[in-house]
């Protein structure tokens, strides 16, 4: 089998993520049991589901932080983390995987900021080192991003001088500084105090209007307000998906109805 052709799918520039029959095992635990999902350009997709349903694992597979056991995940038309050889998945080189990850921004539950760097330095480090952006340009871009997330006056602050909500907004700005075509959010508000959640969700709602996002979250209000599509995962499978109006107003599957009744009441 030709490796090059097997590593790409017919180019549809409107499909940013394409997952086909993705399976993931942790030892004997079968976490993902055949995930099929497409995410289109500028679409905001929110993945909901009970704890242990595979939401975060699937998200981490999209940028190859977790290795899949079978199936395919394509980002921007190219298989992420692997190529196919004689019908088998073969892991890509670390250099190729790193290049693919440059197109994918990720925001984690924990902010993962470098504690010894200021907000400005956290945001500019990767563009300067990885993208070879001139430092002056990187700083100008970072200033715009800091203003965008409402923290223009915090550029010289270190993470321990910022609230959790401010740190998470810096983490979002840092991901955006790489100019990704796709943003992944893994329960970005779960580590925050309740009064800080809104400031992070407000930034994410703005982003959802203009770029491609996949968000794993328990925030039903955010899913209602910002998602173009809601996907419900349970026991490693996509059980149901639809617009927020369809999903919350008229869920088709009994498992979805049961989940919503437990969460919303």
Short mmCIF file of N, CA and C in Angstrom, two decimals, residues 27-196:
data_model
loop_
_atom_site.label_atom_id
_atom_site.label_comp_id
_atom_site.label_asym_id
_atom_site.label_seq_id
_atom_site.Cartn_x
_atom_site.Cartn_y
_atom_site.Cartn_z
N UNK A 27 -5.01 -1.41 28.55
CA UNK A 27 -4.98 -2.79 29.03
C UNK A 27 -6.24 -3.52 28.59
N UNK A 28 -6.95 -4.10 29.55
CA UNK A 28 -8.19 -4.82 29.23
C UNK A 28 -9.39 -3.89 29.11
N UNK A 29 -9.22 -2.64 29.49
CA UNK A 29 -10.34 -1.69 29.46
C UNK A 29 -10.50 -1.14 28.04
N UNK A 30 -11.65 -1.39 27.45
CA UNK A 30 -11.95 -0.93 26.09
C UNK A 30 -12.68 0.41 26.21
N UNK A 31 -11.94 1.50 26.04
CA UNK A 31 -12.47 2.84 26.35
C UNK A 31 -13.24 3.43 25.18
N UNK A 32 -12.68 3.36 23.98
CA UNK A 32 -13.35 3.84 22.77
C UNK A 32 -13.65 2.63 21.90
N UNK A 33 -14.92 2.53 21.47
CA UNK A 33 -15.39 1.28 20.87
C UNK A 33 -15.87 1.45 19.43
N UNK A 34 -15.22 2.38 18.72
CA UNK A 34 -15.59 2.58 17.33
C UNK A 34 -16.22 3.94 17.11
N UNK A 35 -15.46 5.00 17.38
CA UNK A 35 -15.96 6.36 17.27
C UNK A 35 -15.89 6.81 15.81
N UNK A 36 -17.02 7.26 15.30
CA UNK A 36 -17.10 7.92 13.99
C UNK A 36 -17.59 9.34 14.22
N UNK A 37 -16.83 10.32 13.73
CA UNK A 37 -17.22 11.71 13.95
C UNK A 37 -16.51 12.60 12.95
N UNK A 38 -17.24 13.59 12.44
CA UNK A 38 -16.65 14.63 11.61
C UNK A 38 -16.90 15.98 12.25
N UNK A 39 -15.92 16.86 12.12
CA UNK A 39 -16.05 18.24 12.58
C UNK A 39 -15.71 19.13 11.40
N UNK A 40 -16.61 20.03 11.08
CA UNK A 40 -16.45 20.87 9.90
C UNK A 40 -15.81 22.21 10.27
N UNK A 41 -15.28 22.85 9.26
CA UNK A 41 -14.59 24.12 9.46
C UNK A 41 -15.51 25.14 10.14
N UNK A 42 -14.95 25.81 11.16
CA UNK A 42 -15.65 26.84 11.94
C UNK A 42 -16.83 26.30 12.73
N UNK A 43 -16.87 25.00 12.92
CA UNK A 43 -17.93 24.39 13.73
C UNK A 43 -17.45 24.27 15.17
N UNK A 44 -18.32 24.58 16.12
CA UNK A 44 -18.04 24.37 17.55
C UNK A 44 -18.83 23.14 18.00
N UNK A 45 -18.10 22.08 18.33
CA UNK A 45 -18.71 20.83 18.75
C UNK A 45 -18.43 20.63 20.23
N UNK A 46 -19.48 20.42 21.01
CA UNK A 46 -19.33 20.13 22.44
C UNK A 46 -19.66 18.67 22.68
N UNK A 47 -18.72 17.96 23.32
CA UNK A 47 -18.90 16.55 23.64
C UNK A 47 -19.31 16.42 25.09
N UNK A 48 -20.47 15.82 25.30
CA UNK A 48 -21.01 15.58 26.64
C UNK A 48 -21.06 14.08 26.90
N UNK A 49 -21.16 13.74 28.17
CA UNK A 49 -21.31 12.34 28.54
C UNK A 49 -20.92 12.13 29.98
N UNK A 50 -21.33 11.01 30.55
CA UNK A 50 -20.99 10.73 31.95
C UNK A 50 -19.50 10.50 32.13
N UNK A 51 -19.03 10.58 33.36
CA UNK A 51 -17.64 10.27 33.66
C UNK A 51 -17.32 8.86 33.20
N UNK A 52 -16.15 8.69 32.59
CA UNK A 52 -15.75 7.37 32.13
C UNK A 52 -16.29 6.99 30.77
N UNK A 53 -16.93 7.92 30.09
CA UNK A 53 -17.53 7.59 28.78
C UNK A 53 -16.52 7.64 27.64
N UNK A 54 -15.31 8.19 27.88
CA UNK A 54 -14.28 8.25 26.84
C UNK A 54 -14.11 9.63 26.23
N UNK A 55 -14.76 10.65 26.77
CA UNK A 55 -14.72 11.98 26.17
C UNK A 55 -13.30 12.54 26.09
N UNK A 56 -12.64 12.61 27.24
CA UNK A 56 -11.30 13.19 27.27
C UNK A 56 -10.30 12.31 26.53
N UNK A 57 -10.46 11.01 26.63
CA UNK A 57 -9.57 10.10 25.89
C UNK A 57 -9.67 10.36 24.40
N UNK A 58 -10.90 10.49 23.88
CA UNK A 58 -11.06 10.76 22.46
C UNK A 58 -10.43 12.09 22.07
N UNK A 59 -10.64 13.11 22.89
CA UNK A 59 -10.06 14.42 22.60
C UNK A 59 -8.54 14.32 22.51
N UNK A 60 -7.94 13.59 23.44
CA UNK A 60 -6.48 13.45 23.47
C UNK A 60 -5.98 12.61 22.29
N UNK A 61 -6.82 11.74 21.77
CA UNK A 61 -6.43 10.98 20.58
C UNK A 61 -6.36 11.87 19.34
N UNK A 62 -7.15 12.94 19.31
CA UNK A 62 -7.18 13.80 18.12
C UNK A 62 -5.82 14.42 17.87
N UNK A 63 -5.05 14.73 18.92
CA UNK A 63 -3.71 15.26 18.68
C UNK A 63 -2.61 14.28 19.11
N UNK A 64 -3.00 13.01 19.23
CA UNK A 64 -2.05 11.91 19.44
C UNK A 64 -1.36 12.01 20.80
N UNK A 65 -1.99 12.65 21.78
CA UNK A 65 -1.50 12.54 23.15
C UNK A 65 -1.82 11.15 23.70
N UNK A 66 -2.85 10.52 23.15
CA UNK A 66 -3.12 9.11 23.39
C UNK A 66 -3.06 8.39 22.05
N UNK A 67 -2.44 7.22 22.04
CA UNK A 67 -2.34 6.43 20.82
C UNK A 67 -3.59 5.57 20.66
N UNK A 68 -4.11 5.50 19.46
CA UNK A 68 -5.27 4.66 19.21
C UNK A 68 -4.80 3.24 18.86
N UNK A 69 -5.69 2.28 19.06
CA UNK A 69 -5.37 0.89 18.73
C UNK A 69 -5.80 0.50 17.33
N UNK A 70 -6.89 1.10 16.85
CA UNK A 70 -7.31 0.87 15.47
C UNK A 70 -8.23 1.99 15.04
N UNK A 71 -8.46 2.05 13.74
CA UNK A 71 -9.24 3.16 13.17
C UNK A 71 -8.32 4.23 12.62
N UNK A 72 -8.90 5.38 12.31
CA UNK A 72 -8.14 6.49 11.74
C UNK A 72 -8.69 7.80 12.30
N UNK A 73 -7.79 8.74 12.53
CA UNK A 73 -8.17 10.12 12.81
C UNK A 73 -7.40 11.02 11.86
N UNK A 74 -8.14 11.80 11.09
CA UNK A 74 -7.53 12.75 10.16
C UNK A 74 -7.78 14.17 10.67
N UNK A 75 -6.77 15.01 10.59
CA UNK A 75 -6.90 16.44 10.88
C UNK A 75 -6.41 17.19 9.65
N UNK A 76 -7.26 18.03 9.12
CA UNK A 76 -6.94 18.77 7.88
C UNK A 76 -6.53 17.82 6.76
N UNK A 77 -7.21 16.66 6.70
CA UNK A 77 -7.01 15.74 5.59
C UNK A 77 -5.86 14.78 5.74
N UNK A 78 -5.09 14.88 6.85
CA UNK A 78 -3.94 14.00 7.03
C UNK A 78 -4.09 13.18 8.30
N UNK A 79 -3.75 11.91 8.23
CA UNK A 79 -3.87 11.05 9.39
C UNK A 79 -2.95 11.54 10.50
N UNK A 80 -3.48 11.63 11.70
CA UNK A 80 -2.71 12.15 12.81
C UNK A 80 -1.99 11.00 13.53
N UNK A 81 -0.67 11.13 13.64
CA UNK A 81 0.10 10.20 14.45
C UNK A 81 0.54 8.93 13.76
N UNK A 82 -0.06 8.61 12.62
CA UNK A 82 0.22 7.32 11.98
C UNK A 82 0.24 7.48 10.46
N UNK A 83 0.82 6.47 9.81
CA UNK A 83 0.54 6.21 8.40
C UNK A 83 0.22 4.72 8.29
N UNK A 84 -0.32 4.35 7.17
CA UNK A 84 -0.67 2.95 6.96
C UNK A 84 0.37 2.27 6.09
N UNK A 85 0.75 1.07 6.50
CA UNK A 85 1.68 0.29 5.71
C UNK A 85 1.16 -1.15 5.66
N UNK A 86 0.88 -1.61 4.47
CA UNK A 86 0.34 -2.96 4.29
C UNK A 86 -0.90 -3.20 5.15
N UNK A 87 -1.75 -2.17 5.21
CA UNK A 87 -3.01 -2.31 5.92
C UNK A 87 -2.90 -2.17 7.42
N UNK A 88 -1.71 -1.86 7.93
CA UNK A 88 -1.52 -1.72 9.39
C UNK A 88 -1.14 -0.28 9.72
N UNK A 89 -1.55 0.17 10.92
CA UNK A 89 -1.14 1.48 11.39
C UNK A 89 0.31 1.41 11.87
N UNK A 90 1.11 2.35 11.39
CA UNK A 90 2.50 2.47 11.83
C UNK A 90 2.68 3.88 12.38
N UNK A 91 3.20 3.98 13.60
CA UNK A 91 3.32 5.30 14.22
C UNK A 91 4.30 6.16 13.44
N UNK A 92 3.94 7.42 13.28
CA UNK A 92 4.75 8.38 12.55
C UNK A 92 5.98 8.76 13.36
N UNK A 93 6.89 9.45 12.72
CA UNK A 93 8.06 9.96 13.44
C UNK A 93 7.63 11.08 14.37
N UNK A 94 8.43 11.27 15.42
CA UNK A 94 8.12 12.34 16.39
C UNK A 94 8.14 13.70 15.71
N UNK A 95 9.02 13.88 14.74
CA UNK A 95 9.10 15.16 14.03
C UNK A 95 7.81 15.43 13.25
N UNK A 96 7.29 14.40 12.56
CA UNK A 96 6.04 14.58 11.81
C UNK A 96 4.87 14.84 12.75
N UNK A 97 4.83 14.11 13.87
CA UNK A 97 3.74 14.31 14.84
C UNK A 97 3.80 15.73 15.40
N UNK A 98 4.98 16.21 15.69
CA UNK A 98 5.13 17.58 16.22
C UNK A 98 4.65 18.60 15.20
N UNK A 99 4.96 18.38 13.93
CA UNK A 99 4.49 19.31 12.89
C UNK A 99 2.97 19.32 12.82
N UNK A 100 2.35 18.13 12.92
CA UNK A 100 0.90 18.07 12.89
C UNK A 100 0.28 18.79 14.09
N UNK A 101 0.92 18.63 15.24
CA UNK A 101 0.37 19.25 16.46
C UNK A 101 0.43 20.78 16.41
N UNK A 102 1.32 21.32 15.58
CA UNK A 102 1.39 22.77 15.47
C UNK A 102 0.07 23.37 15.01
N UNK A 103 -0.74 22.57 14.29
CA UNK A 103 -2.02 23.07 13.77
C UNK A 103 -3.15 22.92 14.79
N UNK A 104 -2.85 22.30 15.94
CA UNK A 104 -3.89 21.96 16.90
C UNK A 104 -3.57 22.61 18.24
N UNK A 105 -4.41 23.55 18.66
CA UNK A 105 -4.26 24.13 19.98
C UNK A 105 -5.03 23.31 20.99
N UNK A 106 -4.48 23.19 22.21
CA UNK A 106 -5.19 22.43 23.23
C UNK A 106 -5.12 23.15 24.56
N UNK A 107 -6.27 23.21 25.23
CA UNK A 107 -6.38 23.80 26.55
C UNK A 107 -6.84 22.71 27.51
N UNK A 108 -6.07 22.53 28.58
CA UNK A 108 -6.28 21.41 29.49
C UNK A 108 -7.07 21.84 30.73
N UNK A 109 -7.46 20.85 31.54
CA UNK A 109 -8.13 21.16 32.81
C UNK A 109 -7.22 22.01 33.69
N UNK A 110 -5.99 21.56 33.82
CA UNK A 110 -4.98 22.33 34.55
C UNK A 110 -4.26 23.21 33.54
N UNK A 111 -3.83 24.36 33.97
CA UNK A 111 -3.48 25.40 33.01
C UNK A 111 -2.15 25.12 32.31
N UNK A 112 -1.25 24.38 33.01
CA UNK A 112 0.02 23.96 32.39
C UNK A 112 0.87 25.14 31.92
N UNK A 113 0.75 26.28 32.59
CA UNK A 113 1.63 27.40 32.26
C UNK A 113 3.01 27.15 32.87
N UNK A 114 4.03 27.70 32.23
CA UNK A 114 5.38 27.63 32.79
C UNK A 114 5.47 28.60 33.98
N UNK A 115 5.70 28.09 35.19
CA UNK A 115 5.61 28.97 36.37
C UNK A 115 6.70 30.04 36.42
N UNK A 116 7.83 29.79 35.74
CA UNK A 116 8.97 30.71 35.80
C UNK A 116 8.90 31.76 34.69
N UNK A 117 7.85 31.72 33.86
CA UNK A 117 7.71 32.68 32.76
C UNK A 117 6.51 33.60 33.02
N UNK A 118 6.63 34.84 32.59
CA UNK A 118 5.49 35.76 32.68
C UNK A 118 4.41 35.35 31.69
N UNK A 119 3.26 35.98 31.80
CA UNK A 119 2.17 35.72 30.85
C UNK A 119 2.66 35.97 29.42
N UNK A 120 3.34 37.09 29.20
CA UNK A 120 3.87 37.40 27.87
C UNK A 120 4.82 36.31 27.40
N UNK A 121 5.73 35.89 28.27
CA UNK A 121 6.72 34.88 27.89
C UNK A 121 6.07 33.52 27.63
N UNK A 122 5.04 33.18 28.41
CA UNK A 122 4.32 31.93 28.16
C UNK A 122 3.70 31.92 26.77
N UNK A 123 3.18 33.07 26.35
CA UNK A 123 2.48 33.14 25.06
C UNK A 123 3.47 33.17 23.89
N UNK A 124 4.61 33.82 24.07
CA UNK A 124 5.53 34.01 22.94
C UNK A 124 6.53 32.87 22.78
N UNK A 125 6.70 32.02 23.78
CA UNK A 125 7.77 31.02 23.74
C UNK A 125 7.65 30.11 22.52
N UNK A 126 6.48 29.50 22.31
CA UNK A 126 6.34 28.54 21.21
C UNK A 126 6.41 29.20 19.83
N UNK A 127 5.71 30.33 19.60
CA UNK A 127 5.86 30.96 18.27
C UNK A 127 7.30 31.30 17.92
N UNK A 128 8.07 31.77 18.91
CA UNK A 128 9.46 32.13 18.63
C UNK A 128 10.29 30.87 18.37
N UNK A 129 10.11 29.85 19.22
CA UNK A 129 10.96 28.67 19.11
C UNK A 129 10.52 27.73 17.98
N UNK A 130 9.21 27.53 17.85
CA UNK A 130 8.71 26.52 16.91
C UNK A 130 8.42 27.12 15.53
N UNK A 131 7.70 28.24 15.52
CA UNK A 131 7.33 28.85 14.24
C UNK A 131 8.39 29.81 13.71
N UNK A 132 9.43 30.08 14.55
CA UNK A 132 10.50 31.02 14.17
C UNK A 132 9.96 32.43 13.92
N UNK A 133 8.91 32.79 14.64
CA UNK A 133 8.36 34.14 14.55
C UNK A 133 9.37 35.12 15.15
N UNK A 134 9.66 36.23 14.48
CA UNK A 134 10.56 37.22 15.09
C UNK A 134 10.01 37.69 16.44
N UNK A 135 10.87 37.84 17.45
CA UNK A 135 10.39 38.18 18.79
C UNK A 135 9.48 39.40 18.85
N UNK A 136 9.80 40.44 18.07
CA UNK A 136 8.96 41.65 18.12
C UNK A 136 7.55 41.33 17.62
N UNK A 137 7.48 40.52 16.55
CA UNK A 137 6.17 40.14 16.01
C UNK A 137 5.42 39.27 17.00
N UNK A 138 6.14 38.34 17.64
CA UNK A 138 5.50 37.46 18.62
C UNK A 138 4.94 38.26 19.79
N UNK A 139 5.67 39.27 20.23
CA UNK A 139 5.18 40.10 21.34
C UNK A 139 3.98 40.93 20.92
N UNK A 140 4.01 41.45 19.70
CA UNK A 140 2.86 42.22 19.21
C UNK A 140 1.63 41.32 19.11
N UNK A 141 1.82 40.11 18.60
CA UNK A 141 0.69 39.15 18.53
C UNK A 141 0.18 38.83 19.92
N UNK A 142 1.10 38.64 20.87
CA UNK A 142 0.71 38.29 22.24
C UNK A 142 -0.07 39.42 22.89
N UNK A 143 0.32 40.66 22.62
CA UNK A 143 -0.41 41.79 23.18
C UNK A 143 -1.85 41.81 22.67
N UNK A 144 -2.03 41.51 21.37
CA UNK A 144 -3.38 41.45 20.83
C UNK A 144 -4.19 40.32 21.48
N UNK A 145 -3.54 39.18 21.67
CA UNK A 145 -4.24 38.05 22.28
C UNK A 145 -4.57 38.32 23.75
N UNK A 146 -3.67 38.95 24.46
CA UNK A 146 -3.95 39.31 25.86
C UNK A 146 -5.16 40.24 25.94
N UNK A 147 -5.22 41.21 25.03
CA UNK A 147 -6.39 42.09 25.00
C UNK A 147 -7.65 41.31 24.66
N UNK A 148 -7.52 40.36 23.76
CA UNK A 148 -8.67 39.57 23.33
C UNK A 148 -9.27 38.76 24.48
N UNK A 149 -8.41 38.25 25.38
CA UNK A 149 -8.91 37.47 26.51
C UNK A 149 -9.10 38.32 27.76
N UNK A 150 -9.03 39.64 27.59
CA UNK A 150 -9.34 40.55 28.69
C UNK A 150 -8.24 40.70 29.71
N UNK A 151 -6.98 40.49 29.31
CA UNK A 151 -5.87 40.53 30.27
C UNK A 151 -4.72 41.39 29.75
N UNK A 152 -5.05 42.47 29.09
CA UNK A 152 -4.01 43.32 28.49
C UNK A 152 -3.06 43.88 29.54
N UNK A 153 -3.50 44.02 30.77
CA UNK A 153 -2.67 44.61 31.83
C UNK A 153 -1.92 43.58 32.65
N UNK A 154 -1.91 42.31 32.20
CA UNK A 154 -1.29 41.24 32.99
C UNK A 154 -0.06 40.64 32.31
N UNK A 155 0.50 41.31 31.30
CA UNK A 155 1.55 40.68 30.51
C UNK A 155 2.79 40.36 31.33
N UNK A 156 3.09 41.16 32.34
CA UNK A 156 4.29 40.94 33.14
C UNK A 156 4.08 40.09 34.37
N UNK A 157 2.87 39.58 34.56
CA UNK A 157 2.56 38.79 35.75
C UNK A 157 2.99 37.33 35.55
N UNK A 158 3.41 36.72 36.67
CA UNK A 158 3.71 35.29 36.66
C UNK A 158 2.46 34.50 37.04
N UNK A 159 2.39 33.21 36.65
CA UNK A 159 1.18 32.44 36.93
C UNK A 159 0.72 32.49 38.39
N UNK A 160 1.68 32.46 39.34
CA UNK A 160 1.25 32.45 40.75
C UNK A 160 0.70 33.79 41.21
N UNK A 161 0.77 34.80 40.35
CA UNK A 161 0.18 36.11 40.66
C UNK A 161 -1.20 36.27 40.03
N UNK A 162 -1.68 35.22 39.35
CA UNK A 162 -2.95 35.28 38.63
C UNK A 162 -3.95 34.31 39.24
N UNK A 163 -5.22 34.65 39.13
CA UNK A 163 -6.27 33.73 39.55
C UNK A 163 -6.35 32.55 38.60
N UNK A 164 -7.08 31.51 39.00
CA UNK A 164 -7.24 30.36 38.12
C UNK A 164 -7.89 30.73 36.80
N UNK A 165 -8.90 31.57 36.86
CA UNK A 165 -9.57 31.99 35.63
C UNK A 165 -8.64 32.77 34.72
N UNK A 166 -7.80 33.63 35.32
CA UNK A 166 -6.84 34.38 34.51
C UNK A 166 -5.79 33.46 33.90
N UNK A 167 -5.33 32.48 34.68
CA UNK A 167 -4.35 31.53 34.14
C UNK A 167 -4.94 30.75 32.96
N UNK A 168 -6.21 30.36 33.07
CA UNK A 168 -6.80 29.60 31.98
C UNK A 168 -6.97 30.48 30.74
N UNK A 169 -7.26 31.74 30.93
CA UNK A 169 -7.35 32.64 29.77
C UNK A 169 -5.98 32.87 29.12
N UNK A 170 -4.93 32.91 29.95
CA UNK A 170 -3.57 32.97 29.40
C UNK A 170 -3.28 31.70 28.61
N UNK A 171 -3.71 30.55 29.14
CA UNK A 171 -3.50 29.27 28.44
C UNK A 171 -4.21 29.28 27.08
N UNK A 172 -5.40 29.87 27.02
CA UNK A 172 -6.11 29.98 25.75
C UNK A 172 -5.33 30.87 24.78
N UNK A 173 -4.85 32.01 25.29
CA UNK A 173 -4.07 32.92 24.44
C UNK A 173 -2.80 32.24 23.94
N UNK A 174 -2.17 31.45 24.81
CA UNK A 174 -0.95 30.73 24.41
C UNK A 174 -1.24 29.75 23.28
N UNK A 175 -2.36 29.04 23.37
CA UNK A 175 -2.73 28.10 22.30
C UNK A 175 -3.03 28.85 21.00
N UNK A 176 -3.71 29.98 21.10
CA UNK A 176 -4.06 30.75 19.91
C UNK A 176 -2.83 31.36 19.24
N UNK A 177 -1.76 31.58 20.01
CA UNK A 177 -0.56 32.22 19.45
C UNK A 177 0.08 31.37 18.37
N UNK A 178 -0.21 30.07 18.36
CA UNK A 178 0.34 29.19 17.33
C UNK A 178 -0.50 29.20 16.05
N UNK A 179 -1.55 30.03 16.04
CA UNK A 179 -2.44 30.16 14.88
C UNK A 179 -2.99 28.80 14.43
N UNK A 180 -3.58 28.05 15.36
CA UNK A 180 -4.06 26.71 15.01
C UNK A 180 -5.30 26.76 14.13
N UNK A 181 -5.51 25.70 13.36
CA UNK A 181 -6.75 25.57 12.60
C UNK A 181 -7.83 24.86 13.41
N UNK A 182 -7.44 24.30 14.56
CA UNK A 182 -8.36 23.55 15.41
C UNK A 182 -7.99 23.80 16.86
N UNK A 183 -9.01 24.06 17.70
CA UNK A 183 -8.80 24.22 19.13
C UNK A 183 -9.52 23.10 19.87
N UNK A 184 -8.82 22.44 20.79
CA UNK A 184 -9.39 21.40 21.63
C UNK A 184 -9.41 21.91 23.08
N UNK A 185 -10.53 21.71 23.75
CA UNK A 185 -10.67 22.11 25.15
C UNK A 185 -11.09 20.90 25.96
N UNK A 186 -10.27 20.50 26.93
CA UNK A 186 -10.57 19.34 27.76
C UNK A 186 -11.04 19.80 29.13
N UNK A 187 -12.36 19.90 29.28
CA UNK A 187 -12.98 20.34 30.54
C UNK A 187 -12.24 21.56 31.10
N UNK A 188 -12.20 22.65 30.35
CA UNK A 188 -11.34 23.79 30.71
C UNK A 188 -11.77 24.54 31.96
N UNK A 189 -12.98 24.29 32.46
CA UNK A 189 -13.43 25.00 33.66
C UNK A 189 -13.51 24.11 34.89
N UNK A 190 -13.16 22.83 34.76
CA UNK A 190 -13.41 21.91 35.87
C UNK A 190 -12.52 22.16 37.07
N UNK A 191 -11.36 22.81 36.87
CA UNK A 191 -10.46 23.09 37.99
C UNK A 191 -10.67 24.48 38.57
N UNK A 192 -11.67 25.20 38.09
CA UNK A 192 -11.87 26.59 38.49
C UNK A 192 -12.91 26.72 39.59
N UNK A 193 -12.71 27.73 40.43
CA UNK A 193 -13.75 28.09 41.39
C UNK A 193 -14.96 28.60 40.63
N UNK A 194 -16.18 28.40 41.16
CA UNK A 194 -17.39 28.75 40.41
C UNK A 194 -17.41 30.19 39.90
N UNK A 195 -16.88 31.13 40.69
CA UNK A 195 -16.97 32.53 40.27
C UNK A 195 -16.04 32.85 39.11
N UNK A 196 -15.12 31.95 38.79
CA UNK A 196 -14.18 32.19 37.69
C UNK A 196 -14.58 31.50 36.39
#
